[in-house]
Amino acid sequence: MDVHALYSTLAATVQPDAAVRSQGEATLKQIESHAGLLPALLQIVAVPESDAAVKQAAAIYFKNRVGRLWDPSREQSLNQDDRLFVKTHIIEAISKADSRIRSQMLASLTTIITFEFRHGATWPELVPTVKTMLASDQRHIVFSGLLVFLELVKNYQWAAVSERTALHPVLEEILPITLSIANNLKAHAATSLEATEMLKCIIKTYNCSIRLEIAQHQQDLASLVPWGTLFVEVAEMQIAPSALNMPEDAEDREKHMWWKLKKWSYQCLNTLFGRYACTKPEKRYKNFSKMFVATFAPKILESFLKQISLAVQGVWMSARVKQHLATFLEHCVKRKTTWAMLKEHLSPVISDFIFPLMCFSQEDDELWHENPVDYIHKKIDPPMDDFKSPVVAVAALLQSICKDRFEQAFMPTVGIINAILGRYNEAPADKKDPRHKYGVLNMMTVLVEQALDERSPIRNDMETSTYPFLRARACDTLLKFASEMDFQVMNAVKDPELPVRVEAALALSPFLRYPKIHDAMKPHAAPVMQELMNLTNEIDMDTLTHVMEQLVFEYSEELTPFAVQLATQLRDTFMRIMSDANYTADDFDSMAAMGVLKTISSLVLSVEGSVAIVHEVEAVIVPAIVFVLENGVLDLYEEVFEIIETSTFSSKAVSPLMWSVLPYIYRTFKADAFDYFEEMTPSLHNYIMHGKDVLAASAEHQEMIFDMATTVLTAEDARQSDRAYAHLVLKPAKSVALRVHAIEIVVNALFYNPALALGVLEQAQYTTAFFETWFKQLDDFERVHDKRLSILTLAALLELPTEALPPALQSNWTYLFGGILRLFNNYSEVLEERLKEQRIANGEEEDDDEEVEDDDFYSSMRRDDDVSDDEEEPFGEKLEALAGAAAAETTHTFDDEDEDDDNYSVEGMMIEDIYFTTYLDEVDVHVQFESLMESLAVSGRSAVLESTLSPEQTAFVGKLLKTAAENRAKAATAAASASASAATAAQ
């Protein structure tokens, strides 16, 4: 490929002129699959004279193409010549690149390592190249080698233990080299930013190497001592406040390379202690754990206590360092050796380290006033990365001290806290610092489990403070102490400060558990709900919607008059959330919107008793439903289908408005909701059950439901559970006779040729779904023939060797035996009834029953709310067609003549047809059952079976075997009599 032409094309893509830029992008699109593209891009990146913007564009495009083309299993993959060129030159390009270009190239390198080294083992030159770079006398080459080694190790950091085996010799070979480099860099770290960054890279690489396991050579003292010493020395290193261009702003200082270096040193020590030397380590690390706790942990703790002392004296430390210090101390609490040391320093650790961090800080105060919403998300509704917070870490440390060492530490800790509170109370009014009281409340919130003990002298009433952050903290404390304290939370819900209102709202939930408070809240339910609605318009918090949902559930009667108004506000809140959010983005936070939809669902269910109100609420919320379905907001499908289900269930009818939603459901299913069929099923079921009149008259609606169900039934990639749900959707529209008939088509096939039929079911991935469906319908097999056919089929399956059964049945074969017992349950009575009907028909016996006219009989059996056969016919024809198609696939059936005419049902009752006969009528199922039991005994499975039977079932089996013996005796007597008669006749 012409490198100069490619350079010109890339230059066009970064031009401000839109027309030139579009032309350049179009040209790139045309040549993206050409051979030689990646080598040409790499050459542009590596040339120092290239324009910075063009190099940046080339690096990004290179990274994207590597990500798409390097996987050899993809249909469109990179040719071998290009692969070889890139592997040969990419590391050199990294060593020449500046930081912006280097980050793109390292990302590309990670992809290449994944396929060429970790999975492919086709890059043997990689490790020798890294060693050569690390031995260079040029610092930038060494630094590049460290970065490449870091990417190599990172590639394995979350890999399974079996995959990491190939990394062990690499670590054993290169880690000593990087340790030597690190020791040389220590002396320069306080004065050279490059040395600091290189040292950080080395220590970060070590941490990546021990994320999931620590190799045996790393556990040896020869390795652990020098590495551990390095980490402690780095943790203890101090620099002048103005060194390394350290910024004055605390937020910028947190991001400085010096504090990143310190963070990784602490992280390594915490990983070694917390993962591999914990109280219950994996068996392979037990020896390491004992050695680390006895030899290393005390020395590290001594060093860390000195660091805490420096922090108390005012030496600035980053938040992550404080977090790691607290985390290490938490590990120390759990081990006897280190606890003995820590216990001696308990008072200063709590009062001088934990307490200041749990107080309301100056940063908190600024955030409260400048951006209360951000304050709430940081302090009340913390994000997922709050484990990095030193406040969270010291809270965990405090709880561990009082929980894990309760007898020794709880009361002394309470004494320390009381002393702090005492100093606050004794101070003159103008000297009282309310932030200290906040810290006390914060600490007691952490100790709620221990503080509620009868021995705890902390049950003090709490007053309404003039300081808003104290009011907020008091509400949070009430959340934990709700059963013990009294506080005007109702007033706090209307507080002018947003964080106070949020904490008050969250504190409401536990109060509702107490009958007196619950009853007292009834008159206030509507205004409180209004305040919560106002809150959700100010801030998006899923925890707030949980409180709203609870209020709707607890006070449904009180809120019913306001249901439509609440539904309107909830809908508007939902639409506002969606308008403010980028719901098409991968990082869309759906929790708040999800919570509002769940509250809507609870609201609909709460007004179940009034169909009119349900329909009014439907009119309000349908736009929200349509919005989600029209815009394909996958994260909210489950909640929307739940609302549809709740609405149609609560009204026991499908309103015209909800019928208008069905086409949206159908289009959504066809577009991107195939995987959500399970969530759709209850809604579709309600459409069929509660909207049968409209469904029977609307071919369009029938076609939608039928198409969705059959699409799932016939899709190759459908899960068995989805196929079962598709069956459930179609099931309400089918008559009992049709269901039994459809099932018996497969049952006939299983009886005629079990192995072949099971093979077909397995190939269709329908074995489990079919047997679940069959056994769910087993009670509908009411006629003699139905029972006889099913008993003989199940017996035939059980007589097969266990290994001949599909996996799903091998572990559940006793379940099949249970089905036989269910079918035998009233078999004798049904058989006797059939024989009686035959005798009556033959004139051998008179019918004692009162005659009933056919019309009256049918009308007495039909419920008023059933649709007629004529109304069901259009939908039924489709299902009969399915059954017919299935029948065409079977090899042979024994009872398929005139079944459509003779085997009918009346509202769920299968009618016995005495004129319907098959050769199976001559088979004695009791004798066949006896034969089955003998077969199970011979195969050694009878003992397993007996262990699963209840005493009642065991007795029933004995009764069946007794009947079999009696029937054999009768048959033998009849045969002897017949033989004697024949002999007499012959004479």
PDB file of N, CA and C in Angstrom, residues 104-176:
ATOM      1  N   GLN A 104      -2.660   4.300  22.607  1.00  0.00           N
ATOM      2  CA  GLN A 104      -3.382   3.611  21.536  1.00  0.00           C
ATOM      3  C   GLN A 104      -2.636   2.355  21.094  1.00  0.00           C
ATOM      4  N   MET A 105      -1.316   2.471  20.999  1.00  0.00           N
ATOM      5  CA  MET A 105      -0.517   1.337  20.553  1.00  0.00           C
ATOM      6  C   MET A 105      -0.515   0.217  21.591  1.00  0.00           C
ATOM      7  N   LEU A 106      -0.505   0.580  22.868  1.00  0.00           N
ATOM      8  CA  LEU A 106      -0.553  -0.440  23.926  1.00  0.00           C
ATOM      9  C   LEU A 106      -1.880  -1.175  23.920  1.00  0.00           C
ATOM     10  N   ALA A 107      -2.963  -0.458  23.620  1.00  0.00           N
ATOM     11  CA  ALA A 107      -4.268  -1.122  23.516  1.00  0.00           C
ATOM     12  C   ALA A 107      -4.259  -2.122  22.364  1.00  0.00           C
ATOM     13  N   SER A 108      -3.620  -1.757  21.262  1.00  0.00           N
ATOM     14  CA  SER A 108      -3.490  -2.692  20.128  1.00  0.00           C
ATOM     15  C   SER A 108      -2.639  -3.890  20.522  1.00  0.00           C
ATOM     16  N   LEU A 109      -1.548  -3.607  21.250  1.00  0.00           N
ATOM     17  CA  LEU A 109      -0.665  -4.688  21.685  1.00  0.00           C
ATOM     18  C   LEU A 109      -1.398  -5.694  22.558  1.00  0.00           C
ATOM     19  N   THR A 110      -2.287  -5.222  23.409  1.00  0.00           N
ATOM     20  CA  THR A 110      -3.053  -6.129  24.268  1.00  0.00           C
ATOM     21  C   THR A 110      -3.851  -7.118  23.439  1.00  0.00           C
ATOM     22  N   THR A 111      -4.505  -6.626  22.384  1.00  0.00           N
ATOM     23  CA  THR A 111      -5.273  -7.513  21.499  1.00  0.00           C
ATOM     24  C   THR A 111      -4.363  -8.544  20.851  1.00  0.00           C
ATOM     25  N   ILE A 112      -3.217  -8.091  20.373  1.00  0.00           N
ATOM     26  CA  ILE A 112      -2.293  -9.001  19.688  1.00  0.00           C
ATOM     27  C   ILE A 112      -1.768 -10.059  20.660  1.00  0.00           C
ATOM     28  N   ILE A 113      -1.415  -9.657  21.867  1.00  0.00           N
ATOM     29  CA  ILE A 113      -0.929 -10.620  22.868  1.00  0.00           C
ATOM     30  C   ILE A 113      -1.993 -11.670  23.157  1.00  0.00           C
ATOM     31  N   THR A 114      -3.250 -11.251  23.220  1.00  0.00           N
ATOM     32  CA  THR A 114      -4.334 -12.186  23.519  1.00  0.00           C
ATOM     33  C   THR A 114      -4.353 -13.343  22.530  1.00  0.00           C
ATOM     34  N   PHE A 115      -4.230 -13.043  21.234  1.00  0.00           N
ATOM     35  CA  PHE A 115      -4.359 -14.086  20.215  1.00  0.00           C
ATOM     36  C   PHE A 115      -3.026 -14.716  19.822  1.00  0.00           C
ATOM     37  N   GLU A 116      -1.942 -13.970  19.938  1.00  0.00           N
ATOM     38  CA  GLU A 116      -0.657 -14.492  19.467  1.00  0.00           C
ATOM     39  C   GLU A 116       0.162 -15.145  20.579  1.00  0.00           C
ATOM     40  N   PHE A 117      -0.079 -14.764  21.831  1.00  0.00           N
ATOM     41  CA  PHE A 117       0.736 -15.304  22.926  1.00  0.00           C
ATOM     42  C   PHE A 117      -0.114 -16.128  23.891  1.00  0.00           C
ATOM     43  N   ARG A 118      -1.194 -15.540  24.387  1.00  0.00           N
ATOM     44  CA  ARG A 118      -1.992 -16.235  25.405  1.00  0.00           C
ATOM     45  C   ARG A 118      -2.763 -17.408  24.819  1.00  0.00           C
ATOM     46  N   HIS A 119      -3.400 -17.198  23.670  1.00  0.00           N
ATOM     47  CA  HIS A 119      -4.214 -18.273  23.080  1.00  0.00           C
ATOM     48  C   HIS A 119      -3.518 -18.968  21.911  1.00  0.00           C
ATOM     49  N   GLY A 120      -2.621 -18.245  21.237  1.00  0.00           N
ATOM     50  CA  GLY A 120      -2.055 -18.813  20.014  1.00  0.00           C
ATOM     51  C   GLY A 120      -0.659 -19.379  20.145  1.00  0.00           C
ATOM     52  N   ALA A 121       0.125 -18.896  21.096  1.00  0.00           N
ATOM     53  CA  ALA A 121       1.523 -19.340  21.264  1.00  0.00           C
ATOM     54  C   ALA A 121       2.298 -19.219  19.958  1.00  0.00           C
ATOM     55  N   THR A 122       2.035 -18.119  19.222  1.00  0.00           N
ATOM     56  CA  THR A 122       2.699 -17.925  17.930  1.00  0.00           C
ATOM     57  C   THR A 122       3.596 -16.687  17.936  1.00  0.00           C
ATOM     58  N   TRP A 123       4.001 -16.263  19.128  1.00  0.00           N
ATOM     59  CA  TRP A 123       4.880 -15.090  19.224  1.00  0.00           C
ATOM     60  C   TRP A 123       6.005 -15.382  20.211  1.00  0.00           C
ATOM     61  N   PRO A 124       6.846 -16.329  19.902  1.00  0.00           N
ATOM     62  CA  PRO A 124       7.927 -16.700  20.838  1.00  0.00           C
ATOM     63  C   PRO A 124       8.955 -15.587  21.025  1.00  0.00           C
ATOM     64  N   GLU A 125       8.992 -14.618  20.109  1.00  0.00           N
ATOM     65  CA  GLU A 125       9.979 -13.541  20.208  1.00  0.00           C
ATOM     66  C   GLU A 125       9.602 -12.487  21.255  1.00  0.00           C
ATOM     67  N   LEU A 126       8.357 -12.515  21.760  1.00  0.00           N
ATOM     68  CA  LEU A 126       7.878 -11.439  22.626  1.00  0.00           C
ATOM     69  C   LEU A 126       8.702 -11.329  23.909  1.00  0.00           C
ATOM     70  N   VAL A 127       8.831 -12.423  24.650  1.00  0.00           N
ATOM     71  CA  VAL A 127       9.533 -12.372  25.939  1.00  0.00           C
ATOM     72  C   VAL A 127      11.010 -12.031  25.755  1.00  0.00           C
ATOM     73  N   PRO A 128      11.737 -12.636  24.818  1.00  0.00           N
ATOM     74  CA  PRO A 128      13.135 -12.218  24.604  1.00  0.00           C
ATOM     75  C   PRO A 128      13.253 -10.733  24.242  1.00  0.00           C
ATOM     76  N   THR A 129      12.291 -10.226  23.477  1.00  0.00           N
ATOM     77  CA  THR A 129      12.320  -8.801  23.123  1.00  0.00           C
ATOM     78  C   THR A 129      12.185  -7.932  24.367  1.00  0.00           C
ATOM     79  N   VAL A 130      11.276  -8.313  25.266  1.00  0.00           N
ATOM     80  CA  VAL A 130      11.081  -7.565  26.508  1.00  0.00           C
ATOM     81  C   VAL A 130      12.362  -7.590  27.336  1.00  0.00           C
ATOM     82  N   LYS A 131      13.001  -8.743  27.443  1.00  0.00           N
ATOM     83  CA  LYS A 131      14.250  -8.850  28.215  1.00  0.00           C
ATOM     84  C   LYS A 131      15.341  -7.950  27.636  1.00  0.00           C
ATOM     85  N   THR A 132      15.409  -7.933  26.323  1.00  0.00           N
ATOM     86  CA  THR A 132      16.413  -7.088  25.672  1.00  0.00           C
ATOM     87  C   THR A 132      16.159  -5.613  25.975  1.00  0.00           C
ATOM     88  N   MET A 133      14.919  -5.209  25.931  1.00  0.00           N
ATOM     89  CA  MET A 133      14.566  -3.812  26.209  1.00  0.00           C
ATOM     90  C   MET A 133      14.891  -3.454  27.657  1.00  0.00           C
ATOM     91  N   LEU A 134      14.616  -4.354  28.585  1.00  0.00           N
ATOM     92  CA  LEU A 134      14.875  -4.073  29.998  1.00  0.00           C
ATOM     93  C   LEU A 134      16.367  -3.989  30.297  1.00  0.00           C
ATOM     94  N   ALA A 135      17.195  -4.589  29.444  1.00  0.00           N
ATOM     95  CA  ALA A 135      18.645  -4.556  29.647  1.00  0.00           C
ATOM     96  C   ALA A 135      19.291  -3.347  28.980  1.00  0.00           C
ATOM     97  N   SER A 136      18.502  -2.529  28.294  1.00  0.00           N
ATOM     98  CA  SER A 136      19.043  -1.380  27.568  1.00  0.00           C
ATOM     99  C   SER A 136      19.575  -0.322  28.539  1.00  0.00           C
ATOM    100  N   ASP A 137      20.546   0.458  28.070  1.00  0.00           N
ATOM    101  CA  ASP A 137      21.061   1.563  28.877  1.00  0.00           C
ATOM    102  C   ASP A 137      20.339   2.872  28.574  1.00  0.00           C
ATOM    103  N   GLN A 138      19.317   2.796  27.706  1.00  0.00           N
ATOM    104  CA  GLN A 138      18.503   3.967  27.404  1.00  0.00           C
ATOM    105  C   GLN A 138      17.192   3.869  28.189  1.00  0.00           C
ATOM    106  N   ARG A 139      16.925   4.897  29.005  1.00  0.00           N
ATOM    107  CA  ARG A 139      15.795   4.816  29.933  1.00  0.00           C
ATOM    108  C   ARG A 139      14.457   4.677  29.195  1.00  0.00           C
ATOM    109  N   HIS A 140      14.290   5.357  28.052  1.00  0.00           N
ATOM    110  CA  HIS A 140      13.006   5.285  27.365  1.00  0.00           C
ATOM    111  C   HIS A 140      12.766   3.885  26.789  1.00  0.00           C
ATOM    112  N   ILE A 141      13.844   3.197  26.432  1.00  0.00           N
ATOM    113  CA  ILE A 141      13.686   1.814  25.953  1.00  0.00           C
ATOM    114  C   ILE A 141      13.276   0.911  27.122  1.00  0.00           C
ATOM    115  N   VAL A 142      13.930   1.098  28.268  1.00  0.00           N
ATOM    116  CA  VAL A 142      13.589   0.317  29.459  1.00  0.00           C
ATOM    117  C   VAL A 142      12.123   0.570  29.841  1.00  0.00           C
ATOM    118  N   PHE A 143      11.721   1.840  29.820  1.00  0.00           N
ATOM    119  CA  PHE A 143      10.349   2.181  30.172  1.00  0.00           C
ATOM    120  C   PHE A 143       9.358   1.491  29.225  1.00  0.00           C
ATOM    121  N   SER A 144       9.667   1.500  27.931  1.00  0.00           N
ATOM    122  CA  SER A 144       8.786   0.835  26.962  1.00  0.00           C
ATOM    123  C   SER A 144       8.721  -0.665  27.235  1.00  0.00           C
ATOM    124  N   GLY A 145       9.871  -1.262  27.597  1.00  0.00           N
ATOM    125  CA  GLY A 145       9.872  -2.682  27.941  1.00  0.00           C
ATOM    126  C   GLY A 145       9.002  -2.973  29.152  1.00  0.00           C
ATOM    127  N   LEU A 146       9.038  -2.081  30.142  1.00  0.00           N
ATOM    128  CA  LEU A 146       8.183  -2.245  31.327  1.00  0.00           C
ATOM    129  C   LEU A 146       6.709  -2.164  30.957  1.00  0.00           C
ATOM    130  N   LEU A 147       6.361  -1.248  30.056  1.00  0.00           N
ATOM    131  CA  LEU A 147       4.967  -1.097  29.634  1.00  0.00           C
ATOM    132  C   LEU A 147       4.482  -2.330  28.874  1.00  0.00           C
ATOM    133  N   VAL A 148       5.356  -2.870  28.009  1.00  0.00           N
ATOM    134  CA  VAL A 148       4.986  -4.079  27.260  1.00  0.00           C
ATOM    135  C   VAL A 148       4.802  -5.251  28.223  1.00  0.00           C
ATOM    136  N   PHE A 149       5.706  -5.379  29.188  1.00  0.00           N
ATOM    137  CA  PHE A 149       5.582  -6.454  30.182  1.00  0.00           C
ATOM    138  C   PHE A 149       4.297  -6.291  30.996  1.00  0.00           C
ATOM    139  N   LEU A 150       3.953  -5.057  31.339  1.00  0.00           N
ATOM    140  CA  LEU A 150       2.701  -4.804  32.058  1.00  0.00           C
ATOM    141  C   LEU A 150       1.497  -5.282  31.251  1.00  0.00           C
ATOM    142  N   GLU A 151       1.471  -4.980  29.942  1.00  0.00           N
ATOM    143  CA  GLU A 151       0.340  -5.413  29.106  1.00  0.00           C
ATOM    144  C   GLU A 151       0.281  -6.934  29.021  1.00  0.00           C
ATOM    145  N   LEU A 152       1.444  -7.562  28.979  1.00  0.00           N
ATOM    146  CA  LEU A 152       1.487  -9.026  28.944  1.00  0.00           C
ATOM    147  C   LEU A 152       0.879  -9.617  30.213  1.00  0.00           C
ATOM    148  N   VAL A 153       1.287  -9.107  31.369  1.00  0.00           N
ATOM    149  CA  VAL A 153       0.786  -9.637  32.639  1.00  0.00           C
ATOM    150  C   VAL A 153      -0.687  -9.301  32.823  1.00  0.00           C
ATOM    151  N   LYS A 154      -1.101  -8.100  32.451  1.00  0.00           N
ATOM    152  CA  LYS A 154      -2.514  -7.702  32.563  1.00  0.00           C
ATOM    153  C   LYS A 154      -3.413  -8.638  31.763  1.00  0.00           C
ATOM    154  N   ASN A 155      -2.878  -9.149  30.670  1.00  0.00           N
ATOM    155  CA  ASN A 155      -3.660 -10.050  29.834  1.00  0.00           C
ATOM    156  C   ASN A 155      -4.051 -11.315  30.579  1.00  0.00           C
ATOM    157  N   TYR A 156      -3.275 -11.662  31.606  1.00  0.00           N
ATOM    158  CA  TYR A 156      -3.531 -12.886  32.365  1.00  0.00           C
ATOM    159  C   TYR A 156      -4.163 -12.625  33.735  1.00  0.00           C
ATOM    160  N   GLN A 157      -4.313 -11.368  34.126  1.00  0.00           N
ATOM    161  CA  GLN A 157      -4.633 -11.109  35.534  1.00  0.00           C
ATOM    162  C   GLN A 157      -5.977 -11.692  35.955  1.00  0.00           C
ATOM    163  N   TRP A 158      -6.942 -11.771  35.040  1.00  0.00           N
ATOM    164  CA  TRP A 158      -8.240 -12.357  35.404  1.00  0.00           C
ATOM    165  C   TRP A 158      -8.455 -13.717  34.742  1.00  0.00           C
ATOM    166  N   ALA A 159      -7.408 -14.270  34.156  1.00  0.00           N
ATOM    167  CA  ALA A 159      -7.527 -15.559  33.481  1.00  0.00           C
ATOM    168  C   ALA A 159      -7.677 -16.688  34.493  1.00  0.00           C
ATOM    169  N   ALA A 160      -8.275 -17.784  34.046  1.00  0.00           N
ATOM    170  CA  ALA A 160      -8.412 -18.955  34.906  1.00  0.00           C
ATOM    171  C   ALA A 160      -7.032 -19.488  35.282  1.00  0.00           C
ATOM    172  N   VAL A 161      -6.984 -20.167  36.417  1.00  0.00           N
ATOM    173  CA  VAL A 161      -5.703 -20.678  36.921  1.00  0.00           C
ATOM    174  C   VAL A 161      -5.046 -21.586  35.889  1.00  0.00           C
ATOM    175  N   SER A 162      -5.846 -22.387  35.198  1.00  0.00           N
ATOM    176  CA  SER A 162      -5.289 -23.309  34.200  1.00  0.00           C
ATOM    177  C   SER A 162      -4.638 -22.556  33.046  1.00  0.00           C
ATOM    178  N   GLU A 163      -5.153 -21.371  32.722  1.00  0.00           N
ATOM    179  CA  GLU A 163      -4.586 -20.575  31.634  1.00  0.00           C
ATOM    180  C   GLU A 163      -3.306 -19.868  32.046  1.00  0.00           C
ATOM    181  N   ARG A 164      -3.149 -19.608  33.331  1.00  0.00           N
ATOM    182  CA  ARG A 164      -2.029 -18.803  33.816  1.00  0.00           C
ATOM    183  C   ARG A 164      -0.720 -19.589  33.893  1.00  0.00           C
ATOM    184  N   THR A 165      -0.781 -20.883  33.667  1.00  0.00           N
ATOM    185  CA  THR A 165       0.432 -21.702  33.775  1.00  0.00           C
ATOM    186  C   THR A 165       1.541 -21.187  32.878  1.00  0.00           C
ATOM    187  N   ALA A 166       1.166 -20.742  31.666  1.00  0.00           N
ATOM    188  CA  ALA A 166       2.176 -20.262  30.718  1.00  0.00           C
ATOM    189  C   ALA A 166       2.834 -18.981  31.195  1.00  0.00           C
ATOM    190  N   LEU A 167       2.174 -18.241  32.094  1.00  0.00           N
ATOM    191  CA  LEU A 167       2.730 -16.981  32.588  1.00  0.00           C
ATOM    192  C   LEU A 167       3.798 -17.202  33.663  1.00  0.00           C
ATOM    193  N   HIS A 168       3.706 -18.293  34.399  1.00  0.00           N
ATOM    194  CA  HIS A 168       4.595 -18.512  35.548  1.00  0.00           C
ATOM    195  C   HIS A 168       6.084 -18.446  35.181  1.00  0.00           C
ATOM    196  N   PRO A 169       6.536 -19.167  34.146  1.00  0.00           N
ATOM    197  CA  PRO A 169       7.977 -19.068  33.816  1.00  0.00           C
ATOM    198  C   PRO A 169       8.376 -17.668  33.365  1.00  0.00           C
ATOM    199  N   VAL A 170       7.451 -16.945  32.730  1.00  0.00           N
ATOM    200  CA  VAL A 170       7.746 -15.571  32.310  1.00  0.00           C
ATOM    201  C   VAL A 170       7.960 -14.690  33.542  1.00  0.00           C
ATOM    202  N   LEU A 171       7.070 -14.837  34.528  1.00  0.00           N
ATOM    203  CA  LEU A 171       7.211 -14.062  35.764  1.00  0.00           C
ATOM    204  C   LEU A 171       8.509 -14.411  36.482  1.00  0.00           C
ATOM    205  N   GLU A 172       8.805 -15.693  36.547  1.00  0.00           N
ATOM    206  CA  GLU A 172      10.012 -16.129  37.259  1.00  0.00           C
ATOM    207  C   GLU A 172      11.269 -15.591  36.586  1.00  0.00           C
ATOM    208  N   GLU A 173      11.199 -15.399  35.278  1.00  0.00           N
ATOM    209  CA  GLU A 173      12.360 -14.934  34.522  1.00  0.00           C
ATOM    210  C   GLU A 173      12.502 -13.414  34.563  1.00  0.00           C
ATOM    211  N   ILE A 174      11.392 -12.679  34.502  1.00  0.00           N
ATOM    212  CA  ILE A 174      11.465 -11.226  34.313  1.00  0.00           C
ATOM    213  C   ILE A 174      11.247 -10.439  35.598  1.00  0.00           C
ATOM    214  N   LEU A 175      10.447 -10.953  36.546  1.00  0.00           N
ATOM    215  CA  LEU A 175      10.220 -10.188  37.778  1.00  0.00           C
ATOM    216  C   LEU A 175      11.517  -9.827  38.504  1.00  0.00           C
ATOM    217  N   PRO A 176      12.498 -10.722  38.615  1.00  0.00           N
ATOM    218  CA  PRO A 176      13.765 -10.319  39.264  1.00  0.00           C
ATOM    219  C   PRO A 176      14.460  -9.158  38.541  1.00  0.00           C
TER     220      PRO A 176
END
